[in-house]
XYZ file of C-alpha atoms in Angstrom:
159
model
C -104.921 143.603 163.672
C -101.780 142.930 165.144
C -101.354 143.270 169.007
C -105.102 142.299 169.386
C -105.983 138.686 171.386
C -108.250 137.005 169.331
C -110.952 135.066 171.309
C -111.214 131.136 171.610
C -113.326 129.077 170.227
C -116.467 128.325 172.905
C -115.936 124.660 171.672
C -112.276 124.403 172.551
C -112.506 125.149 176.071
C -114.256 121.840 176.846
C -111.665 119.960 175.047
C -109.211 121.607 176.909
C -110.769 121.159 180.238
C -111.322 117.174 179.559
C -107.248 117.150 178.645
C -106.740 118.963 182.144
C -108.706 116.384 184.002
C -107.444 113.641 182.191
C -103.869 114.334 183.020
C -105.196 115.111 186.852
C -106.652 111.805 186.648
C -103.071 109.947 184.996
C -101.156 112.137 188.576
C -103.806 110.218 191.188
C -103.628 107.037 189.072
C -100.113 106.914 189.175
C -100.312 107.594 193.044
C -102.450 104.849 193.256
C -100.276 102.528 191.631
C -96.707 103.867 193.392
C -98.411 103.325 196.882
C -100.176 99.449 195.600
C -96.285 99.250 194.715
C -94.878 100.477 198.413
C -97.418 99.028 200.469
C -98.557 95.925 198.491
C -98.409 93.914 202.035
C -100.665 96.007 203.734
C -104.285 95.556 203.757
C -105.645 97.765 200.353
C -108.727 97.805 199.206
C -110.116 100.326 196.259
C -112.392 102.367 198.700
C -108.904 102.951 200.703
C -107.191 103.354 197.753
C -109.881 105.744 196.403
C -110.380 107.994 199.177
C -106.712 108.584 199.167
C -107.061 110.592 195.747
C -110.593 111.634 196.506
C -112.112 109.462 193.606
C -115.308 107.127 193.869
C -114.134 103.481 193.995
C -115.777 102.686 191.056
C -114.363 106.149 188.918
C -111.041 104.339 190.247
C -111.713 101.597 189.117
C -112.701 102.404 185.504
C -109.916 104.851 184.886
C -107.404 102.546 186.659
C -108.224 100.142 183.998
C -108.357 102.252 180.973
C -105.185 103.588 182.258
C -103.146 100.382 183.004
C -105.189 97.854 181.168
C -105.745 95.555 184.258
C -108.349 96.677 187.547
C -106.604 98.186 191.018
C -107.480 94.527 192.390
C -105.421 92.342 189.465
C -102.114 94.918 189.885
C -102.360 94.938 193.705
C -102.551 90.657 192.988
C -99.704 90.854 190.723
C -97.716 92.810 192.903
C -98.156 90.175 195.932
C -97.182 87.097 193.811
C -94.023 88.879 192.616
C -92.898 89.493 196.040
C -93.910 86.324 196.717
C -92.129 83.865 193.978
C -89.198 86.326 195.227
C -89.776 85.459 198.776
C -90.087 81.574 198.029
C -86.796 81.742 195.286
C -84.807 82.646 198.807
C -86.219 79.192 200.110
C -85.614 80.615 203.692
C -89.843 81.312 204.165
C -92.417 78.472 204.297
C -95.061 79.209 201.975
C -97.352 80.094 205.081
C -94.585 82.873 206.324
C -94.759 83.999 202.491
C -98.163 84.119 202.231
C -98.966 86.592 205.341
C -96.221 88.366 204.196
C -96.929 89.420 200.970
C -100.297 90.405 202.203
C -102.767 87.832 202.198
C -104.634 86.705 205.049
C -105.637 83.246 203.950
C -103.664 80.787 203.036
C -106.544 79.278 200.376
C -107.140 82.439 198.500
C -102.769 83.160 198.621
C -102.400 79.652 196.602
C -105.429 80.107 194.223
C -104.279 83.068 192.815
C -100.527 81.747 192.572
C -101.984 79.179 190.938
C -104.018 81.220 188.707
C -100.982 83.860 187.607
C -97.826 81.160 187.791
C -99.379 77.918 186.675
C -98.602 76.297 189.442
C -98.810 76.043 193.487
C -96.458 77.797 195.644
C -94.948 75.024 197.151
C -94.114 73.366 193.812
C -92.657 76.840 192.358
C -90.635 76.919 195.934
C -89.225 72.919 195.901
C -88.620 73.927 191.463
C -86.740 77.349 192.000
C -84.803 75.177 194.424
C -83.399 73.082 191.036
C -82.615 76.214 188.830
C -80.266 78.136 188.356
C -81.325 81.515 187.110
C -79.302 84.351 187.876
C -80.750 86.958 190.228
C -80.095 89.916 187.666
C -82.036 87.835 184.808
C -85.314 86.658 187.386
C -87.218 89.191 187.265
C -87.942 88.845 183.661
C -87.934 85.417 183.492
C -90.023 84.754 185.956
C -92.632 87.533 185.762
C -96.523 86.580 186.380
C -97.972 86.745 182.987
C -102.324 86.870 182.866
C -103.510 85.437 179.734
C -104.796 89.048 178.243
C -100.970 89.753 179.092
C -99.505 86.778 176.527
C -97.997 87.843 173.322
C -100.796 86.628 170.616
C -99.966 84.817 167.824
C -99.522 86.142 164.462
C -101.743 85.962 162.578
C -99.556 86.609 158.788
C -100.259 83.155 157.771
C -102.023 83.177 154.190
């Protein structure tokens, strides 16, 4: 039977096809993510976001998670407060210039979720990065918002 194309199996095609999407899906996530990335001071929301790779929000939303572990909203977050402890590291910005220019439009929600991803306000993480002396090639990793799902857990090897 040599030279004759043997048939798949009805069963494998679905597999196949739910690979296919799935790495169609990983493509428009990563899109997502590169353009949250590039345009993290503009004003995003998922529905934008979404219609830009022709997903629901919501399909966006779950497969954004499954494939980065955190939602479109926490990475977009997480993106701004980077920029930002950057931003207020320089010292040149008040924490009002640093706030509309990362992105956020009030100055209450800006400092609540600072608060919530550095531990503490920006103005106290501006007046502290003042004191150190951390050099700029090492920051990044030092300095890094860390969400508590994000913290190394303990081990648990103990007897």
């Amino acid at each position: 039977m040599s030279g004759v194309a043997t048939p798949t199996h009805p069963s494998a095609a679905p597999g196949r096809q739910a690979r296919e999407q799935r790495l169609r899906d990983l493509r428009l996530l990563r899109a997502v993510r590169d353009r949250m990335d590039r345009e993290f001071a503009q004003p995003l929301d998922v529905e934008a976001l979404a219609r830009g790779v022709h997903m629901s929000a919501g399909h966006l939303s779950r497969r954004f998670k499954e494939a980065y572990g955190e939602s479109p909203y926490s990475y977009l977050m997480t993106r701004r407060i980077e920029r930002a402890m950057t931003l207020l590291r320089r010292g040149d910005l008040s924490v009002t210039q640093v706030c509309f220019e990362v992105g956020f439009s009030s100055l209450g929600t800006f400092s609540t979720r600072f608060s919530e991803l550095v531990g503490v306000s920006p103005s106290v993480y501006r007046r502290d990065a003042a004191e150190l002396a951390i050099p700029p090639c090492v920051t990044k990793n030092v300095t890094r918002p860390i969400r508590n799902r994000e913290a190394p857990l303990a081990t648990t090897d103990l007897p």
